[in-house]
Structure formats: structure tokens, C-alpha cells
Amino acid sequence: MNPAPALLAALAFATALATGGRLLVWQAERVPDTGSVFDLLLGESRRAFAMHAFIKADAYFHSGFYPSVFDLAQVADRNKTHLEESIKSAGNEHHDHDAKPAPARDWLEAFGNHFHPSQHRHLERFGDEREILPWLRLAAELDPQRVETYTVAAFWLRDRLNKVNDAEQFLREGLRANPQSYEILYELGRLYAENDRDVPRARAVLELAIERWLKQEARKADPDKQGYGQILAQLADLEERAGNLDRALAHFARLKQVSPAPETVQKRIDELLARQGRPR
Amino acid sequence: MNTIWALAKIVVLEMIRRKDFYVLFILTVLLTGMAGSVNLFNDHSIVRYLKEICLLLIWVASLVIAITCTARQIPMEREQRTIFPLLAKPVTRAQFLLGKFLGCWVATGLALLVFYLFFGVVSASREQHWPVLNYLQAGFLHWLMLGIVIAATLLGSIVFAAPSSNGTICFVCVAGILLLGRHLNKVALGLAEPLQSLLYGIYFVIPHLELFDVRDLITHNWDLIPGGVMALAILYAATYTAFLLTAAWLVFRRRPLN
Amino acid sequence: METLTIDNLRVEYRSRAVGDPVKTAVRGLNLRVAQGEVFGFLGPNGAGKTSTMNVLLGFVPPTSGTARLFGVDVREPIARQRIGYLPEQTYYYKFLTAEELLRFYAEIFQIPKAERTQRIDAVLKLVELDHARTRQIKTYSKGMQQRAGLAQALINNPDLLILDEPTSGLDPIGRMKVREIIQRLKSEGKTVFFSSHELGEVETVCDRIAILHQGELKTEGRVSDLLRQHGANLEQIFLKIIGHPLQP
Ligand SMILES: Nc1ncnc2c1ncn2[C@@H]1O[C@H](COP(=O)(O)OP(=O)(O)OP(=O)(O)O)[C@@H](O)[C@H]1O
Ligand SMILES: [Mg+2]
């Protein structure tokens, strides 16, 4: 009696199960537009690896803590990585997450939690954010069409690591691969506005971003209003600082239409009007 | 004990005189060097990705060394018939197995020492700090894990006839446990009842090698694992190693040699 | 006291494939070898000589019957403390030098450190491998390997030597050397139990012989008695006993 074949079969089954589970999660995350089989195989696996690199960056952002696909499979909606969230709400350090890890399911898991990062923890020393960059670089190599890679990396590069030039270069690289991306243009505009204080350039780029957004998103059933709002807010701020209050008011007016909190936008408008010395 | 040690020394000597280890070490150094020479946004203090890659290479290399070195021991003894003059001497089969186990374990331990020294140099070259205790702890846990792997491979080399198939099986099993072992319980909970209990049972029975994989803690500079937990980990590894060695002995004890 | 005792020994090989017949290599063998004897264990190919030795060394468990060395059952590892064994064909750990190989075996016999080097020097000199002692065994010729094997069989200064075709693969000088070594051991009061196909050599060195054929003992006795009884040389006796038609 040779037990080898049975064992091999069991192992193959286990491996298939695992990869199958993984693929399902990926599938749920991004529905592929099916091209040729070859494209599907090559393209999809590259994109899957890029996704993996991106997840890795997110894990690095949490000092190695990252829920596995098996944990993820139990959390129904999860399409944005934590890393992206933290950038969207840039500036205010606090983003919501359940700080308490899920309770261990059995003693073995409880014991095992001593041996790998099992608590939610962020990078603690200033500048440690640089550690996530290699994975973003890799993600960009594998899937140049993945826009978030560029915006996230550029954010950390200029905001935390004071590497504005490298950030700009990377965004331009992203723009070459995705000429239609308003997200990258927005990041680039922010860079010019906040770091270079180059108003004309920032304005040009941000206005181009608006143009692109209108062309791509406006007709959609569920347009990315948040992205639009961010561009408008940035542009309004820019004009306000530059003293072009009329233009600023115009941008705020458009922002009010898409903002989830129109009252705060109205408050800004009122302030501006007051500064202009005009009655309401 | 003298006999076991004499046998172990031969295995260590064999590893030193074979090329496998050197090839793997040079490969690790080269690949790490390549990964380190990539220019990432002109920032030369980025280190964690390099630590991760280096540790991954070390893990793969150590498993290759441990499994191939162990898997060939007994088949080689039999094929080259060196086992005959050896067992014609006052050596029990238990001593023979223990000597082989100890030799493979010590040999891979020596290899690990070299590998982790290299890792220390790599990380210190960019991080300017030496968490020696953490590295020692990680290396020690790694070594404990290899003890289980070596005992399992030794058992496999008695059960399965061909050393190559044994090596492959051990590799697949070890890789499977390292990648999935920790999640088997979660997978089980998502299954229907007869399968759930079965998978949960498997989850409790398999040796959880991934416990000893603390690469993420090292990469991201987490604190040392407390002593009590370490003691339990040692006990855990020792239990599985002893169990596997006993099984190997029970199979080998009455096995005719020709 | 008898050095080697075999009672009613039966050795069967069960093949792995189900349905294959059981192969009986030795049937009901009884043999006694006294201390100080040189005993020749003869038989055509496949007669069961190596199988018998495998039992004596504990490699193969007897199907039935018993075998004892110095009164200790061969299943006990301690029975092998005072024996030296040269297998039919061996390759030693090729990555070791002869000296390292002997040191390793000396450690297994727990020969005290002080004696070890002395012992190694002595056996290397005896088998004339002194000049090659620091070379790895993989660089040895077949005859040199055979002599290294003889050296390891002698490392513990054994009281009983079990040699499976010790002269196969050796040149005439090598054979003569082995004969000399056997005679020398005999003069030291050691027991030698060996198998061989070289009947002339057996005739010159052996006190007693046994002839095995198809697992059964056909003849056993003093060489001189047998020669006298049959009035022929050993080769003729051998052929007659195994039922081979004699050449006219
Ligand atoms: N492992 C084995 N499995 C099955 N049969 C075997 C095994 N080893 C030996 N035999 C058989 O047992 C018989 C005796 O073999 P053995 O090796 O003892 O002969 P021998 O007397 O040493 O022969 P030779 O002079 O050729 O060395 C042979 O018929 C052989 O085919
Ligand atoms: Mg034979």
C-alpha cells in the first residue's frame, strides 16, 4: 500500500480550495472586462499581483498587520483598502476602524496571535511611511492602469517624506499611462498648489481635471461626486488664497451642488461674500 | 549519546562538503543584493521590503536545505549500502534515526546562523540598529520549526520509497501548512457540518509550522515575544518532533534492510 | 564456548507485490562455529549465504529459528560489539577520508580517545592504505575501497569477523594480503566466518567449511576430513555436492 497518491490528491485539493477562495475575493473586488483568454490569463494575473502588492503596502502601513483573505471573506463590503481611506481623509489623523481585534476562535488561534502582528497599529516613527513605497512602485510596474497606486504614493511622498519632486515625477508617469485620469490630475494640482505654491500651474491642472471629470463621470448613473467635490474644493481654496474671490465663489457654488454637507459650503460662501463687502 | 553525536557529525560534515548550501547562500545574497539595488524614489533608507525579501529567501533556502538534506540521508545509506557496515556495529536503529535527525538539525542550524548573520548585516546597513535579541528569537523559532520538518521528512524517507517523491511531498505539505494552517479554522467555520468538524479536527492535528514564522514581527520591528509564550512554543515543537521521530522509529524498527 | 550458533534458521523474503510467492532463502539451517576457527561458508550464487549473514547482523529478522553471537541473540545490538563485518559490496561515505571514516566507526565502538589514533594507525598499516589516509574515499580504486572496508571491519579489534566475499575485486596480491590477514587473525585466536567462491583460497585458510545449496546445508566438516573422505580437491567436492555434472 502506497499512501502517496492519496496524500497528493488531498494536497492538490487543499491548494485548489485556497487559490479558489482567493480568486473569488479578487473577482468580487474587480469585475474583469473579459478580453481574449490570453489577455485574461496574463492581464488578470498581473492585475491580481498588482492588487497583492497594493495590499502589501496597506499591510506595511499597519506595521505588518493585515487581515487575510479568509478574514476578508467574512466581511462583506470591503472594496477600498485602509490605505486609501487614510489618504482621502488626509490631514485628520483619525480614521475610523475597529481598533479591537476580533476575538480568537480557539486556543490555537489565541496562541498563534503572539507570533504575527495581530493588533491594528500604524507606522509610528515619522518617515516610516517610506516603507510602503516599494510595494506601490511594484504595483505600478505590474498594473500601470491602477490609478490609486500613483495618487497614494504621491501623497506619502510629498506629505510625509518631503519628496515633492519624486512625487511629481511619479504622478507624471501615472498620467502617461492614464492620460484621462482626473484623480491623478487632482493629486498633481494639489502638489502644485500646496507644495509648489504655483497658482497658474495648479489652476491649469485642476481645471483640466474638472474637464476630464465632466467628460467621463457626469453622464454616469452614479458619478464619483466625492472626487469632483475634492477637485472643486481644492480649486476654490486656491482661488481664494490667490484673491480671485469671484472665481472661488463660482467653484464653491458648484461644490455646493455635489457636497454631502451643503451647509458648510454655504457658510464658506457667506464668509467670502462678507469679505467681498457685498450684502447678501 | 556518543554514538548519536558521532552519527550527527557525519551528516554535518556531509553538508559542509556538499555544494548545496553554498549555492543557496550565494543565491540569497545575489537576489537580496538585486532587490536592494533598485532605486525607489531616490530614498536609500527604505529597508522593510528588503528585510521581507531577504527573510523570504532565507525561509525558502532553509526549507530546501532541511528537506533535501534529510530526505536523502536514509535512501543514500541504503543505496550506497553504507548502512550495512554501520548497523553491523553496536548501533540501535533508534540511535541511527536520532543521529540522522540531530545531524540534519544541527547542520541546518549552522546554515541558519550564517543566513541570519547576513540578514543582520543587510538590515543594519540601512537601519543603523541591531535588535540582536529579536533576530536570535526569530532564528531560534525558525530552527524549532525546521526540527519538526526534519523529523517529518525522516519519517517520510522511511515510508516512501523514492527520495524525490518524499521531498516533493514534504515540500507541498510544509508550504501548505505555512500558507494555510492558520486559516483552516476560519475555512472550517464556513463549511457544512460533517466537513466542518473534519476540517477543524485536521486544524488541531497538523503541526502549525506557521506559528514559528515571525518574519512580520522582525520586518516591522515589533517587540520580543514574551518568555512564557516562547516556552510553550518550545514545548509545542518538541512534542511534534518527538511524536514524528517515534513514528519513524516504529516503522523503521522492524524493517528488513535489503 | 561457541562463538556463533545458528539453530533451525529459516529466512523468507515476502515481496511487496501481493500474490507473489514467498521466497525462501534459507531453510532449517543449523551451524556452530567455535572460537578460534576459520570457517568457510560456501555455496553457489543464490544459495543463501548473504541472507544468513544478514540475519547474523540483524539486518533481516529470522522468519523462524534463532541465531546467537557469543551467546547473545542477534536481535540485541550489543551482540555486535565484538564483531567486525565486511559487506559483500560496499561504498563508504564518499565524502570522508579513510581516516575520518575509521575515526567515526571508532567513536561508535566507543574506543577511548587515547587508543583511537593508535588503532586507526594500526589497521591502516595492516591494509596498506597508509599513503592514502587523508584522501576522500571517492578517489579510491575498487581494491582500495575493499581494503578500506577491511580496515573498518578490524577497527574494534573484533573477536569474530564476518566477511562476505572479502577477496572479490582484489588483484592477486590483494588476495594474498587478505589471506595473510585472516591467518594472522587466526593466530591471534580470533574467529573468522567468511563466504567465498575462491575454493583454492578456502582450502588453504579454512579449518572447517559448510556448503549451502538452495538454502539447505549440504555438507559441513573439517577441510582435511572432507578431502580425505572424497579423495578429491575441494572444487570437485563442491561440484559433486551441488549436483553439477562432473566434467570427464
Ligand atoms: N531482498 C530480497 N528479496 C527477495 N529475495 C531475495 C532478497 N535477497 C535475496 N533474495 C533471494 O534469496 C536467495 C539467497 O540469496 P543470497 O543473497 O543469500 O545468496 P548468496 O548465497 O549470497 O549468493 P551470491 O553468491 O550470489 O552472493 C536468492 O535466491 C535471492 O534471489
Ligand atoms: Mg552473497
Coordinates of C-alpha atoms in Angstrom, one line a residue, chain C residues 1-233:
Chain C
M1 CA 32.3 -21.8 24.1
E2 CA 30.7 -21.4 20.7
T3 CA 31.2 -18.0 19.1
L4 CA 28.4 -18.4 16.6
T5 CA 25.3 -20.6 16.9
I6 CA 22.5 -21.0 14.3
D7 CA 19.5 -23.1 15.2
N8 CA 16.8 -24.1 12.7
L9 CA 17.2 -20.8 10.9
R10 CA 14.6 -20.0 8.2
V11 CA 14.7 -16.8 6.2
E12 CA 11.8 -15.9 3.9
Y13 CA 11.5 -12.8 1.7
R14 CA 8.0 -11.5 1.3
S15 CA 7.8 -9.5 -1.8
R16 CA 5.9 -6.2 -1.7
A17 CA 3.5 -7.1 -4.5
V18 CA 0.6 -9.1 -3.3
G19 CA 0.3 -12.5 -4.9
D20 CA 4.0 -13.1 -5.5
P21 CA 5.2 -16.3 -3.9
V22 CA 7.2 -16.1 -0.7
K23 CA 10.9 -16.6 -1.5
T24 CA 12.6 -18.9 0.9
A25 CA 16.4 -18.1 1.0
V26 CA 17.4 -20.3 4.0
R27 CA 15.6 -23.4 5.3
G28 CA 16.3 -25.1 8.6
L29 CA 20.0 -24.2 8.9
N30 CA 22.0 -25.4 11.9
L31 CA 25.5 -24.3 12.3
R32 CA 28.1 -23.9 15.0
V33 CA 31.4 -22.1 14.8
A34 CA 33.8 -22.5 17.7
Q35 CA 36.2 -19.9 19.0
G36 CA 39.4 -19.6 17.1
E37 CA 38.1 -21.3 14.0
V38 CA 38.4 -20.1 10.4
F39 CA 35.1 -21.1 8.9
G40 CA 34.4 -21.1 5.1
F41 CA 30.8 -20.6 4.1
L42 CA 30.3 -21.9 0.6
G43 CA 27.6 -22.3 -1.9
P44 CA 26.7 -21.3 -5.5
N45 CA 25.1 -18.0 -6.3
G46 CA 21.8 -17.5 -4.6
A47 CA 22.4 -20.3 -2.1
G48 CA 21.6 -18.1 0.9
K49 CA 25.0 -17.1 2.2
T50 CA 24.4 -13.4 2.3
S51 CA 20.9 -14.0 3.7
T52 CA 22.3 -15.9 6.6
M53 CA 24.8 -13.2 7.3
N54 CA 22.1 -10.6 7.2
V55 CA 20.4 -12.4 10.0
L56 CA 23.6 -12.6 12.0
L57 CA 24.0 -8.9 11.7
G58 CA 20.4 -8.1 12.5
F59 CA 19.5 -6.6 9.1
V60 CA 16.8 -9.1 8.4
P61 CA 14.7 -10.7 11.2
P62 CA 14.7 -14.5 11.0
T63 CA 11.4 -16.0 9.9
S64 CA 11.9 -18.7 12.5
G65 CA 14.8 -20.2 14.4
T66 CA 17.5 -18.4 16.3
A67 CA 21.0 -17.1 15.8
R68 CA 23.4 -16.1 18.6
L69 CA 26.8 -14.4 18.7
F70 CA 28.8 -15.1 21.8
G71 CA 25.6 -16.5 23.3
V72 CA 23.6 -13.2 22.7
D73 CA 20.6 -13.2 20.4
V74 CA 21.4 -11.3 17.2
R75 CA 18.4 -9.1 17.8
E76 CA 20.3 -7.3 20.6
P77 CA 22.6 -4.6 19.3
I78 CA 25.1 -5.5 22.0
A79 CA 25.7 -8.8 20.2
R80 CA 27.6 -6.8 17.6
Q81 CA 30.1 -5.1 20.0
R82 CA 32.8 -7.7 19.4
I83 CA 32.3 -8.4 15.7
G84 CA 33.7 -7.0 12.6
Y85 CA 31.8 -7.1 9.3
L86 CA 32.7 -6.7 5.7
P87 CA 29.7 -6.5 3.4
E88 CA 29.5 -8.2 0.0
Q89 CA 29.8 -4.9 -1.8
T90 CA 30.2 -1.5 -0.1
Y91 CA 30.7 2.1 -0.9
Y92 CA 31.7 4.1 2.1
Y93 CA 30.7 7.7 2.8
K94 CA 32.5 9.0 -0.3
F95 CA 33.0 12.5 1.1
L96 CA 35.1 11.2 4.0
T97 CA 38.7 10.3 4.1
A98 CA 39.7 6.8 5.2
E99 CA 41.0 8.3 8.4
E100 CA 37.7 10.1 9.1
L101 CA 35.7 7.0 8.3
L102 CA 37.7 5.0 10.8
R103 CA 37.5 7.7 13.4
F104 CA 33.7 7.7 13.0
Y105 CA 33.5 3.9 13.5
A106 CA 35.9 4.1 16.4
E107 CA 33.6 6.6 18.1
I108 CA 30.6 4.3 17.5
F109 CA 32.5 1.5 19.2
Q110 CA 33.3 4.0 22.0
I111 CA 37.0 3.2 21.8
P112 CA 38.7 5.6 24.2
K113 CA 40.2 8.6 22.6
A114 CA 43.8 7.7 23.6
E115 CA 43.5 4.3 21.9
R116 CA 41.7 5.6 18.9
T117 CA 44.5 7.1 16.9
Q118 CA 46.7 4.1 17.7
R119 CA 44.1 1.7 16.5
I120 CA 43.5 3.7 13.3
D121 CA 47.2 3.8 12.5
A122 CA 47.4 0.1 13.1
V123 CA 44.6 -1.0 10.8
L124 CA 45.6 1.4 8.1
K125 CA 49.0 0.0 8.1
L126 CA 47.6 -3.5 8.1
V127 CA 45.6 -3.0 4.9
E128 CA 48.3 -0.8 3.4
L129 CA 46.2 2.4 3.0
D130 CA 48.6 4.5 5.0
H131 CA 49.6 6.5 2.0
A132 CA 46.0 7.4 1.1
R133 CA 44.6 8.0 4.5
T134 CA 43.8 11.7 4.0
R135 CA 42.2 11.3 0.6
Q136 CA 38.5 11.2 0.2
I137 CA 37.2 7.7 -0.5
K138 CA 35.6 8.7 -3.7
T139 CA 39.1 8.9 -5.2
Y140 CA 39.9 5.3 -4.3
S141 CA 40.1 2.4 -6.7
K142 CA 37.8 -0.6 -6.1
G143 CA 40.5 -2.6 -4.5
M144 CA 41.4 0.3 -2.2
Q145 CA 37.8 0.7 -1.2
Q146 CA 37.7 -3.0 -0.5
R147 CA 40.7 -2.6 1.7
A148 CA 39.2 0.4 3.5
G149 CA 36.2 -1.9 4.1
L150 CA 38.5 -4.5 5.7
A151 CA 40.1 -1.8 7.8
Q152 CA 36.7 -0.7 9.2
A153 CA 35.9 -4.3 10.0
L154 CA 39.0 -4.5 12.1
I155 CA 38.8 -1.2 13.8
N156 CA 37.3 -2.6 17.1
N157 CA 39.8 -5.4 17.3
P158 CA 36.9 -7.9 16.9
D159 CA 36.8 -11.4 18.3
L160 CA 34.6 -12.5 15.4
L161 CA 34.9 -11.4 11.8
I162 CA 32.1 -11.9 9.4
L163 CA 33.4 -11.4 5.8
D164 CA 31.1 -11.6 2.8
E165 CA 33.4 -12.4 -0.2
P166 CA 36.3 -10.5 1.1
T167 CA 38.5 -11.1 -1.9
S168 CA 36.1 -10.2 -4.6
G169 CA 37.5 -7.5 -6.8
L170 CA 41.0 -7.7 -5.5
D171 CA 44.1 -8.4 -7.5
P172 CA 46.3 -11.5 -6.8
I173 CA 48.5 -9.5 -4.4
G174 CA 45.4 -8.1 -2.7
R175 CA 44.0 -11.7 -2.3
M176 CA 47.2 -12.9 -0.8
K177 CA 47.2 -10.0 1.6
V178 CA 43.7 -10.8 2.7
R179 CA 44.7 -14.5 3.2
E180 CA 47.6 -13.3 5.3
I181 CA 45.4 -11.1 7.4
I182 CA 43.0 -14.0 8.0
Q183 CA 45.8 -16.2 9.0
R184 CA 47.2 -13.6 11.3
L185 CA 43.9 -13.1 13.0
K186 CA 43.6 -16.8 13.5
S187 CA 47.0 -16.9 15.1
E188 CA 45.7 -14.2 17.5
G189 CA 42.9 -16.6 18.5
K190 CA 40.1 -14.7 16.6
T191 CA 37.2 -16.4 14.8
V192 CA 36.6 -15.8 11.1
F193 CA 33.4 -16.6 9.4
F194 CA 33.5 -15.9 5.7
S195 CA 31.9 -16.7 2.4
S196 CA 33.8 -17.1 -0.8
H197 CA 33.8 -18.5 -4.3
E198 CA 37.6 -18.9 -4.3
L199 CA 37.8 -22.6 -3.4
G200 CA 41.6 -22.8 -3.6
E201 CA 41.8 -20.0 -1.1
V202 CA 39.2 -21.6 1.1
E203 CA 41.2 -24.8 1.0
T204 CA 44.4 -23.1 2.2
V205 CA 43.0 -21.0 5.1
C206 CA 39.9 -22.7 6.4
D207 CA 39.7 -25.1 9.3
R208 CA 36.1 -26.1 8.6
I209 CA 33.6 -25.4 5.8
A210 CA 29.9 -25.7 5.2
I211 CA 28.3 -26.0 1.8
L212 CA 24.9 -24.5 1.3
H213 CA 22.7 -25.2 -1.7
Q214 CA 19.2 -23.7 -2.3
G215 CA 19.0 -22.6 1.3
E216 CA 19.8 -26.1 2.7
L217 CA 23.0 -27.2 4.4
K218 CA 24.5 -30.0 2.3
T219 CA 27.8 -30.7 4.0
E220 CA 29.7 -29.5 7.0
G221 CA 33.1 -30.6 8.3
R222 CA 36.8 -30.2 8.6
V223 CA 38.5 -29.5 5.3
S224 CA 41.1 -32.2 5.9
D225 CA 38.4 -34.7 6.7
L226 CA 36.3 -33.9 3.6
L227 CA 39.4 -34.1 1.3
R228 CA 40.2 -37.4 2.7
Q229 CA 36.7 -38.7 2.6
H230 CA 36.1 -37.8 -1.0
G231 CA 39.6 -38.3 -2.3
A232 CA 39.3 -35.2 -4.4
N233 CA 40.0 -31.5 -4.3

